[in-house]
Amino acid sequence: MQLNEVTFSEAQPVDGYGPGFFRVGGDVHEGALLITATGLSPWGGYDDAASLLALAGKVDVIFVGTGSEITHIPKELRNKLEEAGLGVEVMNSPAACRTYNVLLSEGRRVALAVLPV
């Protein structure tokens, strides 16, 4: 089996996570985050639809990490995002981080809105 090193160009992958924090590009960030190929910022959780809607036309899908367990996001939030043309994939935060990293390494237009575990 041949292994290839993954390169992320300018984008920063999620390196790790733990109780209340995420490590992105080697730096530790506490709390919920919104991460794209161009940077990261704190995310206000499900009540912060505006920051997710601002990604319309810039990303194709947003992975929403719901913490340690998978849960449904509020229906109103999902409807707003889908009406704006954004794909929404909901999973627990560890799975969302892994999926984001894989698609980011492929150069896909993805974002990660993630709640801490």
PDB file of C-alpha atoms in Angstrom:
ATOM      1  CA  MET A   1       0.000   0.000   0.000  1.00  0.00           C
ATOM      2  CA  GLN A   2       1.288   3.434  -0.924  1.00  0.00           C
ATOM      3  CA  LEU A   3       0.618   6.343   1.448  1.00  0.00           C
ATOM      4  CA  ASN A   4       0.523   9.927   0.255  1.00  0.00           C
ATOM      5  CA  GLU A   5       1.024  12.944   2.459  1.00  0.00           C
ATOM      6  CA  VAL A   6      -2.023  15.197   2.570  1.00  0.00           C
ATOM      7  CA  THR A   7      -1.458  18.869   1.871  1.00  0.00           C
ATOM      8  CA  PHE A   8      -3.982  21.565   2.714  1.00  0.00           C
ATOM      9  CA  SER A   9      -2.391  24.580   0.922  1.00  0.00           C
ATOM     10  CA  GLU A  10      -3.565  27.657   2.871  1.00  0.00           C
ATOM     11  CA  ALA A  11      -6.384  25.870   4.698  1.00  0.00           C
ATOM     12  CA  GLN A  12      -5.994  24.687   8.272  1.00  0.00           C
ATOM     13  CA  PRO A  13      -7.285  21.212   9.211  1.00  0.00           C
ATOM     14  CA  VAL A  14      -8.635  20.276  12.620  1.00  0.00           C
ATOM     15  CA  ASP A  15      -5.674  18.624  14.346  1.00  0.00           C
ATOM     16  CA  GLY A  16      -7.516  17.483  17.454  1.00  0.00           C
ATOM     17  CA  TYR A  17     -10.248  18.159  19.978  1.00  0.00           C
ATOM     18  CA  GLY A  18     -11.059  17.566  23.598  1.00  0.00           C
ATOM     19  CA  PRO A  19     -13.425  18.727  26.318  1.00  0.00           C
ATOM     20  CA  GLY A  20     -14.327  22.291  25.344  1.00  0.00           C
ATOM     21  CA  PHE A  21     -11.565  22.889  22.769  1.00  0.00           C
ATOM     22  CA  PHE A  22     -10.369  22.276  19.221  1.00  0.00           C
ATOM     23  CA  ARG A  23      -6.801  22.372  17.903  1.00  0.00           C
ATOM     24  CA  VAL A  24      -6.675  23.900  14.422  1.00  0.00           C
ATOM     25  CA  GLY A  25      -3.417  24.387  12.591  1.00  0.00           C
ATOM     26  CA  GLY A  26      -1.552  23.665  15.824  1.00  0.00           C
ATOM     27  CA  ASP A  27      -3.348  26.360  17.858  1.00  0.00           C
ATOM     28  CA  VAL A  28      -5.884  25.604  20.602  1.00  0.00           C
ATOM     29  CA  HIS A  29      -9.271  27.356  20.418  1.00  0.00           C
ATOM     30  CA  GLU A  30     -11.922  27.049  23.090  1.00  0.00           C
ATOM     31  CA  GLY A  31     -15.661  26.879  22.468  1.00  0.00           C
ATOM     32  CA  ALA A  32     -17.698  26.552  19.294  1.00  0.00           C
ATOM     33  CA  LEU A  33     -15.949  27.393  16.009  1.00  0.00           C
ATOM     34  CA  LEU A  34     -16.759  28.161  12.404  1.00  0.00           C
ATOM     35  CA  ILE A  35     -13.931  26.966  10.172  1.00  0.00           C
ATOM     36  CA  THR A  36     -13.469  27.461   6.433  1.00  0.00           C
ATOM     37  CA  ALA A  37     -10.559  27.120   4.053  1.00  0.00           C
ATOM     38  CA  THR A  38      -9.817  30.822   4.583  1.00  0.00           C
ATOM     39  CA  GLY A  39      -9.874  30.960   8.379  1.00  0.00           C
ATOM     40  CA  LEU A  40     -11.773  30.421  11.578  1.00  0.00           C
ATOM     41  CA  SER A  41     -13.864  32.405  14.008  1.00  0.00           C
ATOM     42  CA  PRO A  42     -15.929  31.782  17.128  1.00  0.00           C
ATOM     43  CA  TRP A  43     -19.401  30.473  16.335  1.00  0.00           C
ATOM     44  CA  GLY A  44     -22.453  31.419  18.389  1.00  0.00           C
ATOM     45  CA  GLY A  45     -24.097  28.027  17.988  1.00  0.00           C
ATOM     46  CA  TYR A  46     -27.536  27.400  16.562  1.00  0.00           C
ATOM     47  CA  ASP A  47     -28.639  30.989  17.234  1.00  0.00           C
ATOM     48  CA  ASP A  48     -25.864  32.306  14.976  1.00  0.00           C
ATOM     49  CA  ALA A  49     -27.416  31.696  11.558  1.00  0.00           C
ATOM     50  CA  ALA A  50     -25.991  34.927  10.120  1.00  0.00           C
ATOM     51  CA  SER A  51     -22.381  33.729  10.102  1.00  0.00           C
ATOM     52  CA  LEU A  52     -23.413  30.518   8.343  1.00  0.00           C
ATOM     53  CA  LEU A  53     -25.608  32.327   5.812  1.00  0.00           C
ATOM     54  CA  ALA A  54     -22.665  34.599   4.969  1.00  0.00           C
ATOM     55  CA  LEU A  55     -21.016  31.520   3.454  1.00  0.00           C
ATOM     56  CA  ALA A  56     -23.663  31.171   0.732  1.00  0.00           C
ATOM     57  CA  GLY A  57     -21.951  31.063  -2.648  1.00  0.00           C
ATOM     58  CA  LYS A  58     -18.557  30.502  -0.985  1.00  0.00           C
ATOM     59  CA  VAL A  59     -19.035  26.900   0.173  1.00  0.00           C
ATOM     60  CA  ASP A  60     -21.200  24.044  -1.036  1.00  0.00           C
ATOM     61  CA  VAL A  61     -21.761  22.251   2.246  1.00  0.00           C
ATOM     62  CA  ILE A  62     -21.507  23.037   5.940  1.00  0.00           C
ATOM     63  CA  PHE A  63     -20.734  20.194   8.320  1.00  0.00           C
ATOM     64  CA  VAL A  64     -22.422  20.871  11.629  1.00  0.00           C
ATOM     65  CA  GLY A  65     -20.812  19.119  14.591  1.00  0.00           C
ATOM     66  CA  THR A  66     -23.366  18.777  17.398  1.00  0.00           C
ATOM     67  CA  GLY A  67     -20.977  17.893  20.233  1.00  0.00           C
ATOM     68  CA  SER A  68     -20.280  14.417  21.538  1.00  0.00           C
ATOM     69  CA  GLU A  69     -23.651  13.045  20.401  1.00  0.00           C
ATOM     70  CA  ILE A  70     -25.476  13.538  17.124  1.00  0.00           C
ATOM     71  CA  THR A  71     -28.655  15.573  17.484  1.00  0.00           C
ATOM     72  CA  HIS A  72     -30.975  17.383  15.112  1.00  0.00           C
ATOM     73  CA  ILE A  73     -30.295  21.051  14.502  1.00  0.00           C
ATOM     74  CA  PRO A  74     -33.276  23.414  14.777  1.00  0.00           C
ATOM     75  CA  LYS A  75     -35.548  23.001  11.766  1.00  0.00           C
ATOM     76  CA  GLU A  76     -35.681  26.772  11.216  1.00  0.00           C
ATOM     77  CA  LEU A  77     -31.867  26.921  10.956  1.00  0.00           C
ATOM     78  CA  ARG A  78     -31.742  24.025   8.497  1.00  0.00           C
ATOM     79  CA  ASN A  79     -34.481  25.607   6.365  1.00  0.00           C
ATOM     80  CA  LYS A  80     -32.683  28.984   6.229  1.00  0.00           C
ATOM     81  CA  LEU A  81     -29.399  27.360   5.190  1.00  0.00           C
ATOM     82  CA  GLU A  82     -30.989  25.168   2.541  1.00  0.00           C
ATOM     83  CA  GLU A  83     -33.013  28.101   1.143  1.00  0.00           C
ATOM     84  CA  ALA A  84     -29.699  29.967   0.765  1.00  0.00           C
ATOM     85  CA  GLY A  85     -28.356  27.076  -1.337  1.00  0.00           C
ATOM     86  CA  LEU A  86     -26.108  25.622   1.353  1.00  0.00           C
ATOM     87  CA  GLY A  87     -25.904  21.898   1.877  1.00  0.00           C
ATOM     88  CA  VAL A  88     -26.105  20.881   5.532  1.00  0.00           C
ATOM     89  CA  GLU A  89     -24.686  17.663   6.965  1.00  0.00           C
ATOM     90  CA  VAL A  90     -25.217  17.055  10.673  1.00  0.00           C
ATOM     91  CA  MET A  91     -23.076  14.636  12.685  1.00  0.00           C
ATOM     92  CA  ASN A  92     -21.317  14.475  16.025  1.00  0.00           C
ATOM     93  CA  SER A  93     -18.331  16.806  16.296  1.00  0.00           C
ATOM     94  CA  PRO A  94     -15.582  14.162  15.992  1.00  0.00           C
ATOM     95  CA  ALA A  95     -17.101  12.802  12.772  1.00  0.00           C
ATOM     96  CA  ALA A  96     -17.691  16.327  11.440  1.00  0.00           C
ATOM     97  CA  CYS A  97     -14.027  17.228  12.024  1.00  0.00           C
ATOM     98  CA  ARG A  98     -12.799  14.100  10.242  1.00  0.00           C
ATOM     99  CA  THR A  99     -15.154  14.577   7.299  1.00  0.00           C
ATOM    100  CA  TYR A 100     -14.234  18.254   6.985  1.00  0.00           C
ATOM    101  CA  ASN A 101     -10.520  17.409   6.939  1.00  0.00           C
ATOM    102  CA  VAL A 102     -10.931  14.771   4.208  1.00  0.00           C
ATOM    103  CA  LEU A 103     -12.972  16.986   1.904  1.00  0.00           C
ATOM    104  CA  LEU A 104     -10.769  19.999   2.629  1.00  0.00           C
ATOM    105  CA  SER A 105      -7.721  17.973   1.550  1.00  0.00           C
ATOM    106  CA  GLU A 106      -9.525  17.272  -1.735  1.00  0.00           C
ATOM    107  CA  GLY A 107      -9.953  21.008  -2.328  1.00  0.00           C
ATOM    108  CA  ARG A 108     -13.716  20.938  -1.818  1.00  0.00           C
ATOM    109  CA  ARG A 109     -15.669  24.063  -0.861  1.00  0.00           C
ATOM    110  CA  VAL A 110     -16.632  23.073   2.682  1.00  0.00           C
ATOM    111  CA  ALA A 111     -17.102  24.673   6.077  1.00  0.00           C
ATOM    112  CA  LEU A 112     -17.299  23.304   9.598  1.00  0.00           C
ATOM    113  CA  ALA A 113     -19.572  24.731  12.302  1.00  0.00           C
ATOM    114  CA  VAL A 114     -18.705  22.732  15.372  1.00  0.00           C
ATOM    115  CA  LEU A 115     -19.787  22.577  19.007  1.00  0.00           C
ATOM    116  CA  PRO A 116     -17.235  21.264  21.516  1.00  0.00           C
ATOM    117  CA  VAL A 117     -17.381  17.730  22.877  1.00  0.00           C
TER     118      VAL A 117
END
